[in-house]
mmCIF file of C-alpha atoms in Angstrom:
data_model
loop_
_atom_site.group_PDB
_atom_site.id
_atom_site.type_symbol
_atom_site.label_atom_id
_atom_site.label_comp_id
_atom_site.label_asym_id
_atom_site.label_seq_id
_atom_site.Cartn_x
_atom_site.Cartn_y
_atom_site.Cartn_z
ATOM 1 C CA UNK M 13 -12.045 -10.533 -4.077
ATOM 2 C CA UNK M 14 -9.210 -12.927 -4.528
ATOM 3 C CA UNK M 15 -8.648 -13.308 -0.416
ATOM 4 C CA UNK M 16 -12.584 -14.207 0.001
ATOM 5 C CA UNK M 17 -13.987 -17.745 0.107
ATOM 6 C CA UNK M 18 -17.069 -19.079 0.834
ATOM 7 C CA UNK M 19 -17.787 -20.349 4.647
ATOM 8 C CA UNK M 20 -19.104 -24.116 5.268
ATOM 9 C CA UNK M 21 -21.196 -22.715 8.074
ATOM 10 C CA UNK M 22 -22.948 -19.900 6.108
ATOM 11 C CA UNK M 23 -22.877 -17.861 3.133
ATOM 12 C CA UNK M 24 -20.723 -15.194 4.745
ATOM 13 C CA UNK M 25 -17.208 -14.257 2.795
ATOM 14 C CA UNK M 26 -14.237 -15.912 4.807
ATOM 15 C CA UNK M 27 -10.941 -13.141 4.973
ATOM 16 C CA UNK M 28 -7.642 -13.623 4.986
ATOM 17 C CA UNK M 29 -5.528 -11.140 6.880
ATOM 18 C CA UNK M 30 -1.363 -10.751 7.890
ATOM 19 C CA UNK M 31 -1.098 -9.351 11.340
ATOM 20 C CA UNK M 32 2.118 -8.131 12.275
ATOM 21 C CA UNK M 33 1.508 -6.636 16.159
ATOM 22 C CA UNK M 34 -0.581 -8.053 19.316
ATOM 23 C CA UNK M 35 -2.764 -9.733 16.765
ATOM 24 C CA UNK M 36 0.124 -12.216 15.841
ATOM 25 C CA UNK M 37 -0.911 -13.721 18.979
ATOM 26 C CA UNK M 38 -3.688 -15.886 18.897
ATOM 27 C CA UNK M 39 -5.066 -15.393 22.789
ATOM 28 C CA UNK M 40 -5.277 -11.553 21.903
ATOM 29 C CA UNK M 41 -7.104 -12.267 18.282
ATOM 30 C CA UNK M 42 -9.649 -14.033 20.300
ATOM 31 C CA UNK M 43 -9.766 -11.648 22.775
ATOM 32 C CA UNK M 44 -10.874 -8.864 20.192
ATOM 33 C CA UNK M 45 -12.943 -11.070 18.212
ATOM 34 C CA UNK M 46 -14.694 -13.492 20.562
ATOM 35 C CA UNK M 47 -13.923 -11.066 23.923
ATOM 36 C CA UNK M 48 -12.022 -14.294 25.061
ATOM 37 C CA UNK M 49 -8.592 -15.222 25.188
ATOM 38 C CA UNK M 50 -9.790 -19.200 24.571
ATOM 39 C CA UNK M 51 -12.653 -19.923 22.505
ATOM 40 C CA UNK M 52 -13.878 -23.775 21.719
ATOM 41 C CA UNK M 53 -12.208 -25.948 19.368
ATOM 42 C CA UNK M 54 -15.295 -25.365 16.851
ATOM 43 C CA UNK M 55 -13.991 -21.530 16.543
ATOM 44 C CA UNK M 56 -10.344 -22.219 16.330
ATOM 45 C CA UNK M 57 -10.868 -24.458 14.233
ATOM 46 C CA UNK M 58 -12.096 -21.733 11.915
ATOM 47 C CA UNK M 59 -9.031 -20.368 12.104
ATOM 48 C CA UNK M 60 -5.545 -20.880 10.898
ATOM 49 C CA UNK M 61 -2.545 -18.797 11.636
ATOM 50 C CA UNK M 62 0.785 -19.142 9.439
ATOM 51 C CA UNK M 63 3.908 -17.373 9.570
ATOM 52 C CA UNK M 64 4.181 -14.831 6.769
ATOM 53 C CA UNK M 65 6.702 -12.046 5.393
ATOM 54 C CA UNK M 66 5.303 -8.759 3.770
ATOM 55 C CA UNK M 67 7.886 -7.209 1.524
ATOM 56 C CA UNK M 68 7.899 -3.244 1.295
ATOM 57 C CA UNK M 69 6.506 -1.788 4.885
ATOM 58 C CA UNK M 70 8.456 -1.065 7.578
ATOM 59 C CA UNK M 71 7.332 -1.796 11.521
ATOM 60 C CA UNK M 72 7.764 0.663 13.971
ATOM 61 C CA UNK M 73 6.725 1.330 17.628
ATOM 62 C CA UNK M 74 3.799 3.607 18.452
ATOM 63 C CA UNK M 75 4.931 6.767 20.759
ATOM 64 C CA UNK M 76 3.343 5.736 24.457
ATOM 65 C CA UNK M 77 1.433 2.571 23.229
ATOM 66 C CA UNK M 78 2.238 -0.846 23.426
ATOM 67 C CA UNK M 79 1.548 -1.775 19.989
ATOM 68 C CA UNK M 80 2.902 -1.434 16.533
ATOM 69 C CA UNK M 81 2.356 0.486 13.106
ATOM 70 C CA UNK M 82 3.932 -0.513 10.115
ATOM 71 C CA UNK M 83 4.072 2.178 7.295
ATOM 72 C CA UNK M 84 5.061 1.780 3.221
ATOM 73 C CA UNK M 85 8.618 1.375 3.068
ATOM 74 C CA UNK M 86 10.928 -0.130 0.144
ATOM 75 C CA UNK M 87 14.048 -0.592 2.631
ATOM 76 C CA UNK M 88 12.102 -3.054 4.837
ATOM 77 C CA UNK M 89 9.934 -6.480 5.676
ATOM 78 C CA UNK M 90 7.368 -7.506 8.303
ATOM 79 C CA UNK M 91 7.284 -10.838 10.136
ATOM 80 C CA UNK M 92 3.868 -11.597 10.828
ATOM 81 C CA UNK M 93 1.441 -13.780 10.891
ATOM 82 C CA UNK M 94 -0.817 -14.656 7.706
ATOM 83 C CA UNK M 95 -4.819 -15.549 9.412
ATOM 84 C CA UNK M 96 -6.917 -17.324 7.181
ATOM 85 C CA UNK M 97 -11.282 -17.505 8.463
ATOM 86 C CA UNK M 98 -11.904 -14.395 9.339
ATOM 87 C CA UNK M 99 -15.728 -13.554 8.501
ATOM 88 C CA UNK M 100 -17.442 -9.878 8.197
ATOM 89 C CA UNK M 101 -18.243 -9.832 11.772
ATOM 90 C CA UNK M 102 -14.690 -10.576 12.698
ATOM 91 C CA UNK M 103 -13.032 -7.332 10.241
ATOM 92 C CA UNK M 104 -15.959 -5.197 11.660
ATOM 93 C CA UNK M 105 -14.908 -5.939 15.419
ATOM 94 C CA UNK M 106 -10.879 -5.632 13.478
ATOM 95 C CA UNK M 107 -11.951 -2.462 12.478
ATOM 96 C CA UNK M 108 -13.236 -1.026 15.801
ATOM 97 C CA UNK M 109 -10.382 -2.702 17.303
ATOM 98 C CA UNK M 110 -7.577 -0.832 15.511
ATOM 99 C CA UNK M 111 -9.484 2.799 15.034
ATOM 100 C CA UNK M 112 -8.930 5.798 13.027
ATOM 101 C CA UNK M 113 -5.226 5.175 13.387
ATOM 102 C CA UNK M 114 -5.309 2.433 10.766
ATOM 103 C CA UNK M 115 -6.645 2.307 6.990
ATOM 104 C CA UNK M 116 -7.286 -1.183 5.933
ATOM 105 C CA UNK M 117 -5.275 -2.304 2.519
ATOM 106 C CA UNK M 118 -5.129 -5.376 0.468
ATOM 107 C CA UNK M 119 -1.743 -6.422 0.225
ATOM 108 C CA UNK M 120 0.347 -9.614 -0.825
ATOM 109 C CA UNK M 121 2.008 -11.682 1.639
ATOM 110 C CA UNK M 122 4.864 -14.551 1.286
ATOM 111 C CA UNK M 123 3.730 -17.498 3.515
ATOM 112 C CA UNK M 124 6.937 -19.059 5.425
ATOM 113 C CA UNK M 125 7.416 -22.761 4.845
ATOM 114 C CA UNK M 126 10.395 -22.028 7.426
ATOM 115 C CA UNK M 127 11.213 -19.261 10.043
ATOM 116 C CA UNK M 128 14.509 -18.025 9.898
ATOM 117 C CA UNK M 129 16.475 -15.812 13.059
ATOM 118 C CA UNK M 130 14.734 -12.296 13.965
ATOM 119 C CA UNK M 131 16.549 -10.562 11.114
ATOM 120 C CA UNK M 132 15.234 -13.340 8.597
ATOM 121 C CA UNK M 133 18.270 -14.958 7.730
ATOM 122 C CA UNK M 134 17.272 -18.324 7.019
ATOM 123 C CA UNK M 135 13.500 -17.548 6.050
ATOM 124 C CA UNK M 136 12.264 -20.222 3.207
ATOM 125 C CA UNK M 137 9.423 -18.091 1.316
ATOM 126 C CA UNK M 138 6.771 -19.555 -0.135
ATOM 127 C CA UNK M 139 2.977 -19.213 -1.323
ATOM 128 C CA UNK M 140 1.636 -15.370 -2.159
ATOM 129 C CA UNK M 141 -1.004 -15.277 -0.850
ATOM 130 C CA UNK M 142 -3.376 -11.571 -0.513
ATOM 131 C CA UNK M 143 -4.554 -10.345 2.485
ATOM 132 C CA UNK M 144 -5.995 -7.394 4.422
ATOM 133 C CA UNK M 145 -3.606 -5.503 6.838
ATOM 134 C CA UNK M 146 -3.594 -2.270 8.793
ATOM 135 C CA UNK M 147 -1.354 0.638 7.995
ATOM 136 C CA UNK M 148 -0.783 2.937 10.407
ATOM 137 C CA UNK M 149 -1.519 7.119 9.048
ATOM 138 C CA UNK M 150 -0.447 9.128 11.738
ATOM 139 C CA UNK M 151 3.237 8.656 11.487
ATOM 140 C CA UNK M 152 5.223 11.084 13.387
ATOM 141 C CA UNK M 153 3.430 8.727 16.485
ATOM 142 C CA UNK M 154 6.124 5.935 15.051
ATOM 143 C CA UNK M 155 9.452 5.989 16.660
ATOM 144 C CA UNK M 156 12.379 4.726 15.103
ATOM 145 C CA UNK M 157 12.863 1.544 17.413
ATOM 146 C CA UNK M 158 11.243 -1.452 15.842
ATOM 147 C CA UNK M 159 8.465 -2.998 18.014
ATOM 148 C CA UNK M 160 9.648 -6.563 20.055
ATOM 149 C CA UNK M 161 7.145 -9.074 20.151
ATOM 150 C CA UNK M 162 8.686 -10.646 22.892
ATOM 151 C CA UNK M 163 9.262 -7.526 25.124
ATOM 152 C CA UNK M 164 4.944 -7.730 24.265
ATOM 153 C CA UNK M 165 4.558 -11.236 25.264
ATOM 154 C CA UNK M 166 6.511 -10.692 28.694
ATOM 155 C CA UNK M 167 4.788 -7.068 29.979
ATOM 156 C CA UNK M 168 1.677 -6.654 28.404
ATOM 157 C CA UNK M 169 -0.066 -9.648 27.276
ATOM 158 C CA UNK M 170 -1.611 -10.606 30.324
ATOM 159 C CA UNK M 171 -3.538 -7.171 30.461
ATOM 160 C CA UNK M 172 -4.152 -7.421 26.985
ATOM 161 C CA UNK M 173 -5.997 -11.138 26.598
ATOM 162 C CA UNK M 174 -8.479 -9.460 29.198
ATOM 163 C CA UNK M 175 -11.995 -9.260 27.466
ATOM 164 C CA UNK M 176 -12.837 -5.995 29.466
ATOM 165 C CA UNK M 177 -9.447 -4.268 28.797
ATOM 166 C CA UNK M 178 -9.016 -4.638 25.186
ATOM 167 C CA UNK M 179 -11.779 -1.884 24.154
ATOM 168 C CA UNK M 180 -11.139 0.475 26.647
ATOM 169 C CA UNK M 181 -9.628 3.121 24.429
ATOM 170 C CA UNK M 182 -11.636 2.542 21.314
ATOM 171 C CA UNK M 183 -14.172 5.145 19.674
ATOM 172 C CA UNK M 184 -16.905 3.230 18.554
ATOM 173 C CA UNK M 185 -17.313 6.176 15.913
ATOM 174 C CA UNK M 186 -13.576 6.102 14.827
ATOM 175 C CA UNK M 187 -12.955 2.738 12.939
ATOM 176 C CA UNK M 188 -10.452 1.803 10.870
ATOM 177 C CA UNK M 189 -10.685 2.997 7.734
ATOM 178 C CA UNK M 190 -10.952 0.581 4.197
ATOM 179 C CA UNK M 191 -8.438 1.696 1.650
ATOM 180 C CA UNK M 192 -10.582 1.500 -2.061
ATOM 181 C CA UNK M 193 -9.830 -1.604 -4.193
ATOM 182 C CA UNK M 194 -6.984 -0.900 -6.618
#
């Protein structure tokens, strides 16, 4: 795969991924991966996240949660953030994480070299890089409104960057689904 590389530490395939919802958040990444919001240097290290545009999908809020699903969708473009290190254990926990709700694509992502205003005006695209995302299935749960990242960061990202919160809800027989290689 053209998103895998080859860890220093071990033979295991490093990911890249765009994450357009909680997971644009670093704290809440670690939270799901490491089940802590701060991990040691050696682990974020591992790790880079980079501002990113995905052309073609649309993000929406999901009815009664406070997270997002973004669904195929010519009109529209995702701000997210492109993560580069993830290994096998880190998509499996990704996986669990995000449920039945999600199927896991392959997708190709513009890396920002700047950040423009929240409607993108003044974005500066760069790199395309591929990466693995998570589209949402069930969409009559999407409402219309668009999901606020900072409305996130303000009321729920305390409770969410707690280790003992952020699997509550999961189905440890539901993951995420993998979408076959095109």
């Amino acid at each position: 795969m053209a998103n895998e590389q080859t860890s220093v530490q071990s033979d295991d395939p490093v990911h890249c991924a765009f994450f357009y919802g909680t997971l644009m958040i670093p704290e809440v990444f670690y939270t799901v991966c490491y089940n802590s919001k701060t991990v040691p240097d050696a682990i974020a290290s591992q790790h880079k996240f980079t501002p990113a545009i995905l052309h073609g999908y649309g993000r929406r809020r999901v009815r009664f949660a406070d997270y997002p699903g973004i669904t195929v969708d010519a009109e529209h473009s995702v701000f997210g953030m492109f993560a580069e290190g993830l290994t096998n254990a880190n998509l499996q926990k990704l996986d669990y994480f995000e449920g039945a709700e999600y199927e896991r694509r392959t997708v190709k992502v513009k890396l920002l070299e700047k950040v423009g205003d929240v409607k993108g005006e003044g974005n500066v695209e760069g790199e395309e890089r591929e990466a693995q995302v998570y589209v949402f299935i069930p969409t009559p749960l999407l409402e219309e409104k668009e999901w606020d990242l900072d409305e996130f960061k303000r009321d729920k990202l305390k409770l969410w960057t707690r280790g003992d919160h952020i699997f509550a809800d999961c189905d440890p027989d539901k993951p995420a689904t993998v979408a076959a290689a095109v």
